[in-house]
PDB file of C-alpha atoms in Angstrom:
ATOM      1  CA  MET A   1    -111.675 -74.708 -18.437  1.00 53.00           C
ATOM      2  CA  LYS A   2    -110.889 -72.873 -21.670  1.00 57.00           C
ATOM      3  CA  GLN A   3    -114.405 -73.371 -22.924  1.00 61.00           C
ATOM      4  CA  GLN A   4    -115.894 -72.086 -19.662  1.00 68.00           C
ATOM      5  CA  LEU A   5    -113.603 -69.038 -19.660  1.00 64.00           C
ATOM      6  CA  ASN A   6    -114.740 -68.209 -23.216  1.00 66.00           C
ATOM      7  CA  TYR A   7    -118.395 -68.505 -22.314  1.00 74.00           C
ATOM      8  CA  THR A   8    -117.879 -66.278 -19.209  1.00 79.00           C
ATOM      9  CA  LEU A   9    -116.099 -63.760 -21.368  1.00 77.00           C
ATOM     10  CA  TRP A  10    -118.843 -63.724 -23.978  1.00 82.00           C
ATOM     11  CA  ILE A  11    -121.558 -63.293 -21.290  1.00 88.00           C
ATOM     12  CA  GLY A  12    -119.580 -60.504 -19.792  1.00 87.00           C
ATOM     13  CA  PHE A  13    -119.308 -58.799 -23.230  1.00 88.00           C
ATOM     14  CA  LEU A  14    -123.123 -59.128 -24.059  1.00 91.00           C
ATOM     15  CA  VAL A  15    -124.039 -57.647 -20.615  1.00 93.00           C
ATOM     16  CA  SER A  16    -121.489 -54.791 -21.241  1.00 91.00           C
ATOM     17  CA  THR A  17    -122.923 -54.082 -24.663  1.00 92.00           C
ATOM     18  CA  ILE A  18    -126.382 -53.776 -23.260  1.00 93.00           C
ATOM     19  CA  LEU A  19    -125.359 -51.441 -20.496  1.00 94.00           C
ATOM     20  CA  ILE A  20    -123.327 -49.275 -22.924  1.00 94.00           C
ATOM     21  CA  TYR A  21    -126.367 -48.959 -25.201  1.00 94.00           C
ATOM     22  CA  LEU A  22    -128.729 -48.038 -22.276  1.00 94.00           C
ATOM     23  CA  PHE A  23    -126.424 -45.640 -20.551  1.00 93.00           C
ATOM     24  CA  PHE A  24    -124.105 -44.076 -23.138  1.00 94.00           C
ATOM     25  CA  SER A  25    -125.895 -44.383 -26.528  1.00 93.00           C
ATOM     26  CA  SER A  26    -128.118 -41.771 -28.054  1.00 93.00           C
ATOM     27  CA  GLY A  27    -129.893 -44.503 -30.121  1.00 92.00           C
ATOM     28  CA  GLU A  28    -128.648 -43.436 -33.544  1.00 94.00           C
ATOM     29  CA  PHE A  29    -127.985 -45.835 -36.298  1.00 94.00           C
ATOM     30  CA  SER A  30    -124.178 -45.145 -36.224  1.00 94.00           C
ATOM     31  CA  PHE A  31    -124.173 -46.997 -32.767  1.00 96.00           C
ATOM     32  CA  ILE A  32    -123.656 -50.159 -34.813  1.00 96.00           C
ATOM     33  CA  LEU A  33    -120.065 -48.807 -35.629  1.00 95.00           C
ATOM     34  CA  THR A  34    -119.390 -48.724 -31.937  1.00 96.00           C
ATOM     35  CA  LEU A  35    -120.833 -52.148 -31.585  1.00 96.00           C
ATOM     36  CA  ALA A  36    -118.608 -53.457 -34.413  1.00 96.00           C
ATOM     37  CA  CYS A  37    -115.563 -51.773 -32.779  1.00 96.00           C
ATOM     38  CA  GLY A  38    -116.560 -53.301 -29.361  1.00 96.00           C
ATOM     39  CA  ILE A  39    -116.783 -56.800 -30.860  1.00 95.00           C
ATOM     40  CA  GLN A  40    -113.357 -56.421 -32.422  1.00 96.00           C
ATOM     41  CA  CYS A  41    -112.016 -55.164 -29.105  1.00 95.00           C
ATOM     42  CA  PHE A  42    -113.583 -58.168 -27.402  1.00 94.00           C
ATOM     43  CA  GLY A  43    -111.922 -60.552 -29.867  1.00 94.00           C
ATOM     44  CA  PHE A  44    -108.476 -59.084 -29.161  1.00 96.00           C
ATOM     45  CA  GLY A  45    -109.068 -59.051 -25.396  1.00 92.00           C
ATOM     46  CA  LEU A  46    -110.437 -62.529 -25.602  1.00 89.00           C
ATOM     47  CA  VAL A  47    -107.109 -63.814 -27.130  1.00 92.00           C
ATOM     48  CA  PHE A  48    -104.902 -61.790 -24.770  1.00 93.00           C
ATOM     49  CA  VAL A  49    -106.762 -62.915 -21.606  1.00 88.00           C
ATOM     50  CA  THR A  50    -106.679 -66.562 -22.646  1.00 88.00           C
ATOM     51  CA  ILE A  51    -102.967 -66.787 -23.740  1.00 90.00           C
ATOM     52  CA  SER A  52    -102.041 -64.922 -20.504  1.00 90.00           C
ATOM     53  CA  ILE A  53    -103.632 -67.719 -18.591  1.00 86.00           C
ATOM     54  CA  THR A  54    -102.776 -70.753 -20.720  1.00 84.00           C
ATOM     55  CA  LYS A  55     -99.404 -69.510 -22.309  1.00 84.00           C
ATOM     56  CA  GLU A  56    -100.644 -71.183 -25.507  1.00 84.00           C
ATOM     57  CA  THR A  57    -100.090 -69.339 -28.744  1.00 84.00           C
ATOM     58  CA  SER A  58     -99.059 -71.951 -31.290  1.00 81.00           C
ATOM     59  CA  GLY A  59    -102.390 -71.527 -33.243  1.00 85.00           C
ATOM     60  CA  LEU A  60    -102.179 -67.860 -33.648  1.00 91.00           C
ATOM     61  CA  SER A  61    -100.788 -65.963 -36.573  1.00 92.00           C
ATOM     62  CA  LYS A  62     -98.243 -63.307 -35.573  1.00 94.00           C
ATOM     63  CA  GLN A  63     -98.509 -61.640 -39.073  1.00 94.00           C
ATOM     64  CA  THR A  64    -102.330 -61.158 -38.588  1.00 95.00           C
ATOM     65  CA  PHE A  65    -101.718 -59.293 -35.286  1.00 96.00           C
ATOM     66  CA  ILE A  66     -98.929 -57.210 -36.755  1.00 95.00           C
ATOM     67  CA  CYS A  67    -101.248 -56.138 -39.595  1.00 95.00           C
ATOM     68  CA  CYS A  68    -104.134 -55.401 -37.249  1.00 96.00           C
ATOM     69  CA  ALA A  69    -101.721 -53.353 -34.932  1.00 97.00           C
ATOM     70  CA  GLN A  70    -100.654 -51.182 -37.997  1.00 96.00           C
ATOM     71  CA  ALA A  71    -104.429 -50.696 -38.840  1.00 97.00           C
ATOM     72  CA  LEU A  72    -105.432 -49.844 -35.390  1.00 97.00           C
ATOM     73  CA  LEU A  73    -102.528 -47.384 -34.822  1.00 97.00           C
ATOM     74  CA  ALA A  74    -103.301 -45.643 -38.150  1.00 96.00           C
ATOM     75  CA  ARG A  75    -106.997 -45.308 -37.277  1.00 96.00           C
ATOM     76  CA  LEU A  76    -106.169 -43.858 -33.931  1.00 96.00           C
ATOM     77  CA  PHE A  77    -104.116 -41.173 -35.611  1.00 94.00           C
ATOM     78  CA  SER A  78    -107.254 -40.214 -37.441  1.00 94.00           C
ATOM     79  CA  ILE A  79    -109.891 -40.519 -34.755  1.00 95.00           C
ATOM     80  CA  LEU A  80    -108.005 -38.919 -31.883  1.00 94.00           C
ATOM     81  CA  THR A  81    -107.210 -35.734 -33.772  1.00 92.00           C
ATOM     82  CA  PHE A  82    -110.397 -35.270 -35.938  1.00 92.00           C
ATOM     83  CA  GLU A  83    -114.054 -36.428 -35.653  1.00 91.00           C
ATOM     84  CA  GLY A  84    -114.888 -36.975 -39.247  1.00 88.00           C
ATOM     85  CA  TYR A  85    -115.042 -40.811 -39.117  1.00 92.00           C
ATOM     86  CA  LEU A  86    -116.495 -41.075 -35.616  1.00 94.00           C
ATOM     87  CA  PRO A  87    -120.031 -42.402 -35.108  1.00 94.00           C
ATOM     88  CA  SER A  88    -122.436 -39.632 -34.689  1.00 93.00           C
ATOM     89  CA  ASP A  89    -124.020 -41.611 -31.883  1.00 95.00           C
ATOM     90  CA  ALA A  90    -123.102 -40.306 -28.420  1.00 95.00           C
ATOM     91  CA  THR A  91    -120.765 -43.395 -27.914  1.00 95.00           C
ATOM     92  CA  GLY A  92    -118.665 -41.976 -30.687  1.00 91.00           C
ATOM     93  CA  ASP A  93    -117.160 -39.308 -28.275  1.00 88.00           C
ATOM     94  CA  TYR A  94    -115.410 -41.642 -25.772  1.00 93.00           C
ATOM     95  CA  VAL A  95    -116.580 -45.278 -25.969  1.00 95.00           C
ATOM     96  CA  TYR A  96    -115.580 -45.871 -29.497  1.00 96.00           C
ATOM     97  CA  ARG A  97    -112.271 -44.295 -28.977  1.00 96.00           C
ATOM     98  CA  LEU A  98    -111.721 -46.235 -25.821  1.00 96.00           C
ATOM     99  CA  PHE A  99    -112.514 -49.522 -27.689  1.00 96.00           C
ATOM    100  CA  GLU A 100    -109.876 -48.684 -30.334  1.00 97.00           C
ATOM    101  CA  ILE A 101    -107.236 -47.849 -27.847  1.00 97.00           C
ATOM    102  CA  LEU A 102    -107.803 -51.112 -25.892  1.00 97.00           C
ATOM    103  CA  SER A 103    -107.751 -53.033 -29.109  1.00 97.00           C
ATOM    104  CA  LEU A 104    -104.426 -51.681 -29.932  1.00 97.00           C
ATOM    105  CA  ILE A 105    -103.027 -52.539 -26.483  1.00 97.00           C
ATOM    106  CA  PHE A 106    -104.319 -56.107 -26.535  1.00 97.00           C
ATOM    107  CA  CYS A 107    -103.134 -56.538 -30.139  1.00 96.00           C
ATOM    108  CA  ILE A 108     -99.646 -55.339 -29.416  1.00 96.00           C
ATOM    109  CA  LEU A 109     -99.261 -57.373 -26.341  1.00 96.00           C
ATOM    110  CA  THR A 110    -100.481 -60.406 -28.089  1.00 95.00           C
ATOM    111  CA  ALA A 111     -98.209 -59.940 -31.106  1.00 94.00           C
ATOM    112  CA  PHE A 112     -95.219 -59.796 -28.767  1.00 92.00           C
ATOM    113  CA  SER A 113     -96.357 -63.050 -27.191  1.00 92.00           C
ATOM    114  CA  ILE A 114     -96.521 -65.041 -30.330  1.00 90.00           C
ATOM    115  CA  LYS A 115     -93.513 -66.761 -31.612  1.00 85.00           C
ATOM    116  CA  ASN A 116     -92.582 -66.545 -35.281  1.00 82.00           C
ATOM    117  CA  ASN A 117     -93.938 -69.623 -37.288  1.00 79.00           C
ATOM    118  CA  LYS A 118     -92.211 -70.858 -40.290  1.00 78.00           C
ATOM    119  CA  GLN A 119     -95.492 -72.134 -41.630  1.00 77.00           C
ATOM    120  CA  GLU A 120     -96.701 -68.611 -42.090  1.00 80.00           C
ATOM    121  CA  LEU A 121     -96.705 -67.781 -45.845  1.00 80.00           C
ATOM    122  CA  PHE A 122     -98.108 -64.287 -45.767  1.00 84.00           C
ATOM    123  CA  GLN A 123     -96.010 -61.647 -44.146  1.00 87.00           C
ATOM    124  CA  TRP A 124     -97.077 -58.169 -42.957  1.00 84.00           C
ATOM    125  CA  TYR A 125     -94.825 -56.394 -45.432  1.00 86.00           C
ATOM    126  CA  TYR A 126     -96.800 -58.130 -48.311  1.00 90.00           C
ATOM    127  CA  PHE A 127     -99.770 -56.026 -47.489  1.00 92.00           C
ATOM    128  CA  THR A 128     -98.634 -52.684 -45.995  1.00 93.00           C
ATOM    129  CA  PRO A 129     -96.949 -51.117 -49.220  1.00 94.00           C
ATOM    130  CA  ILE A 130     -99.947 -52.053 -51.342  1.00 95.00           C
ATOM    131  CA  MET A 131    -102.489 -50.638 -48.819  1.00 95.00           C
ATOM    132  CA  LEU A 132    -100.510 -47.423 -48.290  1.00 94.00           C
ATOM    133  CA  VAL A 133    -100.440 -46.735 -52.070  1.00 94.00           C
ATOM    134  CA  THR A 134    -104.114 -47.592 -52.469  1.00 93.00           C
ATOM    135  CA  ALA A 135    -105.019 -45.326 -49.482  1.00 93.00           C
ATOM    136  CA  TYR A 136    -102.853 -42.478 -50.887  1.00 91.00           C
ATOM    137  CA  TYR A 137    -104.578 -42.521 -54.194  1.00 90.00           C
ATOM    138  CA  VAL A 138    -108.081 -43.477 -53.201  1.00 88.00           C
ATOM    139  CA  HIS A 139    -109.306 -41.992 -50.013  1.00 87.00           C
ATOM    140  CA  PRO A 140    -112.270 -39.941 -48.715  1.00 89.00           C
ATOM    141  CA  GLY A 141    -112.074 -36.502 -47.143  1.00 83.00           C
ATOM    142  CA  LEU A 142    -114.286 -36.376 -44.116  1.00 86.00           C
ATOM    143  CA  ASN A 143    -111.405 -35.001 -41.957  1.00 86.00           C
ATOM    144  CA  SER A 144    -110.326 -32.438 -44.597  1.00 83.00           C
ATOM    145  CA  HIS A 145    -106.841 -33.334 -43.612  1.00 84.00           C
ATOM    146  CA  SER A 146    -104.907 -35.591 -46.137  1.00 86.00           C
ATOM    147  CA  PHE A 147    -102.720 -37.508 -43.620  1.00 89.00           C
ATOM    148  CA  CYS A 148    -105.609 -38.426 -41.276  1.00 90.00           C
ATOM    149  CA  ASP A 149    -107.876 -39.315 -44.175  1.00 91.00           C
ATOM    150  CA  ILE A 150    -105.167 -41.608 -45.681  1.00 93.00           C
ATOM    151  CA  SER A 151    -104.618 -43.081 -42.201  1.00 95.00           C
ATOM    152  CA  TRP A 152    -108.250 -43.921 -41.711  1.00 95.00           C
ATOM    153  CA  VAL A 153    -108.756 -45.527 -45.046  1.00 94.00           C
ATOM    154  CA  PHE A 154    -105.388 -47.312 -44.827  1.00 97.00           C
ATOM    155  CA  ALA A 155    -106.620 -48.908 -41.518  1.00 96.00           C
ATOM    156  CA  LEU A 156    -109.706 -50.118 -43.214  1.00 95.00           C
ATOM    157  CA  TYR A 157    -107.872 -51.580 -46.360  1.00 95.00           C
ATOM    158  CA  MET A 158    -105.227 -53.235 -44.032  1.00 95.00           C
ATOM    159  CA  GLU A 159    -107.917 -54.774 -41.777  1.00 93.00           C
ATOM    160  CA  SER A 160    -109.614 -56.263 -44.823  1.00 92.00           C
ATOM    161  CA  PHE A 161    -106.587 -58.543 -45.467  1.00 93.00           C
ATOM    162  CA  ALA A 162    -105.205 -58.858 -42.009  1.00 94.00           C
ATOM    163  CA  ILE A 163    -107.076 -62.063 -41.217  1.00 93.00           C
ATOM    164  CA  LEU A 164    -105.683 -63.857 -44.340  1.00 92.00           C
ATOM    165  CA  PRO A 165    -102.358 -65.049 -42.614  1.00 93.00           C
ATOM    166  CA  GLN A 166    -104.515 -66.483 -39.771  1.00 92.00           C
ATOM    167  CA  ILE A 167    -106.844 -68.372 -42.132  1.00 90.00           C
ATOM    168  CA  HIS A 168    -103.852 -69.622 -44.180  1.00 88.00           C
ATOM    169  CA  LEU A 169    -102.189 -70.842 -40.968  1.00 88.00           C
ATOM    170  CA  PHE A 170    -105.264 -73.005 -40.296  1.00 84.00           C
ATOM    171  CA  THR A 171    -104.725 -74.794 -43.511  1.00 80.00           C
ATOM    172  CA  LYS A 172    -101.209 -75.757 -42.403  1.00 78.00           C
ATOM    173  CA  ARG A 173    -102.044 -77.074 -38.968  1.00 72.00           C
ATOM    174  CA  GLU A 174    -103.803 -80.346 -38.164  1.00 66.00           C
ATOM    175  CA  GLY A 175    -106.047 -80.820 -35.107  1.00 67.00           C
ATOM    176  CA  ILE A 176    -108.545 -78.925 -32.869  1.00 73.00           C
ATOM    177  CA  ILE A 177    -108.614 -75.136 -33.143  1.00 79.00           C
ATOM    178  CA  GLU A 178    -108.410 -73.528 -29.748  1.00 81.00           C
ATOM    179  CA  TYR A 179    -111.577 -71.778 -28.588  1.00 81.00           C
ATOM    180  CA  HIS A 180    -109.907 -68.356 -28.254  1.00 82.00           C
ATOM    181  CA  THR A 181    -108.368 -68.584 -31.758  1.00 87.00           C
ATOM    182  CA  SER A 182    -111.632 -69.624 -33.565  1.00 87.00           C
ATOM    183  CA  ASN A 183    -113.644 -67.056 -31.452  1.00 88.00           C
ATOM    184  CA  PHE A 184    -111.110 -64.354 -32.474  1.00 92.00           C
ATOM    185  CA  VAL A 185    -111.710 -64.963 -36.147  1.00 93.00           C
ATOM    186  CA  ILE A 186    -115.397 -65.101 -35.678  1.00 93.00           C
ATOM    187  CA  THR A 187    -115.332 -61.673 -33.878  1.00 94.00           C
ATOM    188  CA  GLN A 188    -113.332 -60.108 -36.724  1.00 94.00           C
ATOM    189  CA  ALA A 189    -115.934 -61.640 -39.240  1.00 94.00           C
ATOM    190  CA  ILE A 190    -118.901 -60.200 -37.272  1.00 94.00           C
ATOM    191  CA  ASN A 191    -117.048 -56.857 -37.055  1.00 95.00           C
ATOM    192  CA  LYS A 192    -116.854 -56.730 -40.864  1.00 95.00           C
ATOM    193  CA  VAL A 193    -120.487 -57.829 -41.371  1.00 95.00           C
ATOM    194  CA  ILE A 194    -121.692 -54.955 -39.157  1.00 95.00           C
ATOM    195  CA  CYS A 195    -119.414 -52.435 -40.967  1.00 94.00           C
ATOM    196  CA  VAL A 196    -120.763 -53.628 -44.404  1.00 93.00           C
ATOM    197  CA  ILE A 197    -124.347 -52.999 -43.152  1.00 94.00           C
ATOM    198  CA  PHE A 198    -123.414 -49.480 -41.858  1.00 94.00           C
ATOM    199  CA  TRP A 199    -121.427 -48.496 -45.075  1.00 91.00           C
ATOM    200  CA  PHE A 200    -124.132 -49.835 -47.374  1.00 91.00           C
ATOM    201  CA  TYR A 201    -126.355 -47.052 -46.131  1.00 89.00           C
ATOM    202  CA  SER A 202    -123.467 -44.510 -45.760  1.00 86.00           C
ATOM    203  CA  TYR A 203    -120.797 -45.230 -48.497  1.00 83.00           C
ATOM    204  CA  GLU A 204    -122.109 -42.271 -50.847  1.00 84.00           C
ATOM    205  CA  GLU A 205    -121.159 -39.893 -48.082  1.00 82.00           C
ATOM    206  CA  LEU A 206    -117.557 -40.959 -48.514  1.00 81.00           C
ATOM    207  CA  ASN A 207    -117.718 -40.429 -52.288  1.00 73.00           C
ATOM    208  CA  ARG A 208    -118.966 -36.883 -51.735  1.00 73.00           C
ATOM    209  CA  SER A 209    -116.526 -36.002 -48.901  1.00 64.00           C
ATOM    210  CA  ALA A 210    -113.505 -34.794 -50.811  1.00 62.00           C
ATOM    211  CA  ASP A 211    -112.744 -31.006 -51.022  1.00 59.00           C
ATOM    212  CA  GLU A 212    -110.216 -29.080 -53.188  1.00 54.00           C
ATOM    213  CA  SER A 213    -107.430 -29.763 -50.804  1.00 57.00           C
ATOM    214  CA  THR A 214    -107.568 -33.605 -51.299  1.00 63.00           C
ATOM    215  CA  ILE A 215    -104.709 -35.372 -52.890  1.00 66.00           C
ATOM    216  CA  SER A 216    -106.799 -38.407 -53.725  1.00 67.00           C
ATOM    217  CA  VAL A 217    -106.976 -38.988 -57.446  1.00 64.00           C
ATOM    218  CA  ALA A 218    -110.323 -40.753 -57.341  1.00 71.00           C
ATOM    219  CA  PRO A 219    -112.119 -39.655 -54.157  1.00 70.00           C
ATOM    220  CA  TRP A 220    -115.544 -40.412 -55.779  1.00 73.00           C
ATOM    221  CA  LEU A 221    -114.609 -43.928 -55.672  1.00 81.00           C
ATOM    222  CA  SER A 222    -113.578 -44.159 -52.048  1.00 84.00           C
ATOM    223  CA  GLY A 223    -117.047 -45.292 -50.901  1.00 85.00           C
ATOM    224  CA  TYR A 224    -116.962 -48.190 -53.324  1.00 90.00           C
ATOM    225  CA  PHE A 225    -113.429 -49.147 -52.396  1.00 91.00           C
ATOM    226  CA  VAL A 226    -114.409 -49.118 -48.694  1.00 91.00           C
ATOM    227  CA  MET A 227    -117.462 -51.587 -49.474  1.00 92.00           C
ATOM    228  CA  VAL A 228    -115.266 -53.825 -51.638  1.00 93.00           C
ATOM    229  CA  ALA A 229    -112.554 -54.023 -48.959  1.00 93.00           C
ATOM    230  CA  GLN A 230    -115.069 -55.033 -46.342  1.00 92.00           C
ATOM    231  CA  MET A 231    -116.605 -57.700 -48.654  1.00 94.00           C
ATOM    232  CA  ILE A 232    -113.187 -59.143 -49.306  1.00 93.00           C
ATOM    233  CA  SER A 233    -112.547 -59.738 -45.611  1.00 92.00           C
ATOM    234  CA  ILE A 234    -116.002 -61.420 -45.353  1.00 93.00           C
ATOM    235  CA  ILE A 235    -115.164 -63.682 -48.344  1.00 93.00           C
ATOM    236  CA  ILE A 236    -111.780 -64.640 -46.840  1.00 92.00           C
ATOM    237  CA  THR A 237    -113.506 -65.928 -43.680  1.00 91.00           C
ATOM    238  CA  THR A 238    -116.549 -67.428 -45.140  1.00 91.00           C
ATOM    239  CA  ASP A 239    -115.305 -70.946 -45.284  1.00 88.00           C
ATOM    240  CA  PHE A 240    -113.988 -70.891 -41.816  1.00 88.00           C
ATOM    241  CA  VAL A 241    -117.223 -69.295 -40.381  1.00 88.00           C
ATOM    242  CA  TYR A 242    -119.213 -72.150 -42.149  1.00 88.00           C
ATOM    243  CA  LYS A 243    -117.121 -74.845 -40.491  1.00 86.00           C
ATOM    244  CA  TYR A 244    -117.251 -73.029 -37.101  1.00 85.00           C
ATOM    245  CA  LEU A 245    -121.122 -72.986 -37.315  1.00 86.00           C
ATOM    246  CA  GLN A 246    -121.222 -76.610 -38.192  1.00 85.00           C
ATOM    247  CA  SER A 247    -119.082 -77.613 -35.299  1.00 80.00           C
ATOM    248  CA  TRP A 248    -121.059 -75.407 -32.881  1.00 76.00           C
ATOM    249  CA  LYS A 249    -124.343 -76.938 -34.183  1.00 76.00           C
ATOM    250  CA  GLN A 250    -122.885 -80.429 -33.664  1.00 74.00           C
ATOM    251  CA  GLY A 251    -121.536 -79.520 -30.307  1.00 69.00           C
ATOM    252  CA  ILE A 252    -118.048 -80.647 -31.189  1.00 69.00           C
ATOM    253  CA  PRO A 253    -114.630 -78.861 -31.211  1.00 68.00           C
ATOM    254  CA  LEU A 254    -113.667 -77.252 -34.490  1.00 74.00           C
ATOM    255  CA  VAL A 255    -111.039 -79.434 -36.353  1.00 70.00           C
ATOM    256  CA  MET A 256    -108.913 -78.353 -39.251  1.00 65.00           C
ATOM    257  CA  LEU A 257    -107.161 -80.672 -41.754  1.00 55.00           C
ATOM    258  CA  PRO A 258    -104.030 -79.529 -43.379  1.00 56.00           C
ATOM    259  CA  SER A 259    -104.441 -78.791 -47.189  1.00 53.00           C
TER     260      SER A 259
END
């Protein structure tokens, strides 16, 4: 049942993506940012729908969802008040923002549903102060508003490490990984790969975006920091993605062994 539900949701997402591109996109390259955001939203929605039906949350990291909620809320502060970091594609006006709002809703509801797990080593407050300080000192200036520029890049830095508590929890649990949990991690990994592709061609715009009002001490490095942060997230999930693909290829459930 759980596997069939996941397949149904994936098919629904793919159909929705095609319809959004055909009817809402202007066909610009930045559409891939909306696509990345949609995939992330789908991952959160997949988890929320599944646990709402099965009431099973034991394999999920509460700390990961708390970190993600902080990142989503911070980015919403930026993109709902300014347009500097929105995709220039037509989907950036409403669809992108809608995906972010839905992601935050799904993420918060899921976080409240997950019980605290003593096996979790990484806590959200290990990351938040470091990411805030980094964002304060190294941020771009596309919004020309320090608070919203910091909010946007804090969200990106925070997301890069948010998946770490979930990956670490996998190493502490023995047995089959639930479909919704593994698919959630996969959607986050795909999101980061797409974002890396976009920023590979656009990161220099971040380096040149600062004006005289910025409080960033190294705005010319912000594009590089963004690229490095995205790559860190990909590296964190690489081993899991490899095992996921192996299990998918063999047609067997993903099984993790405790380290």
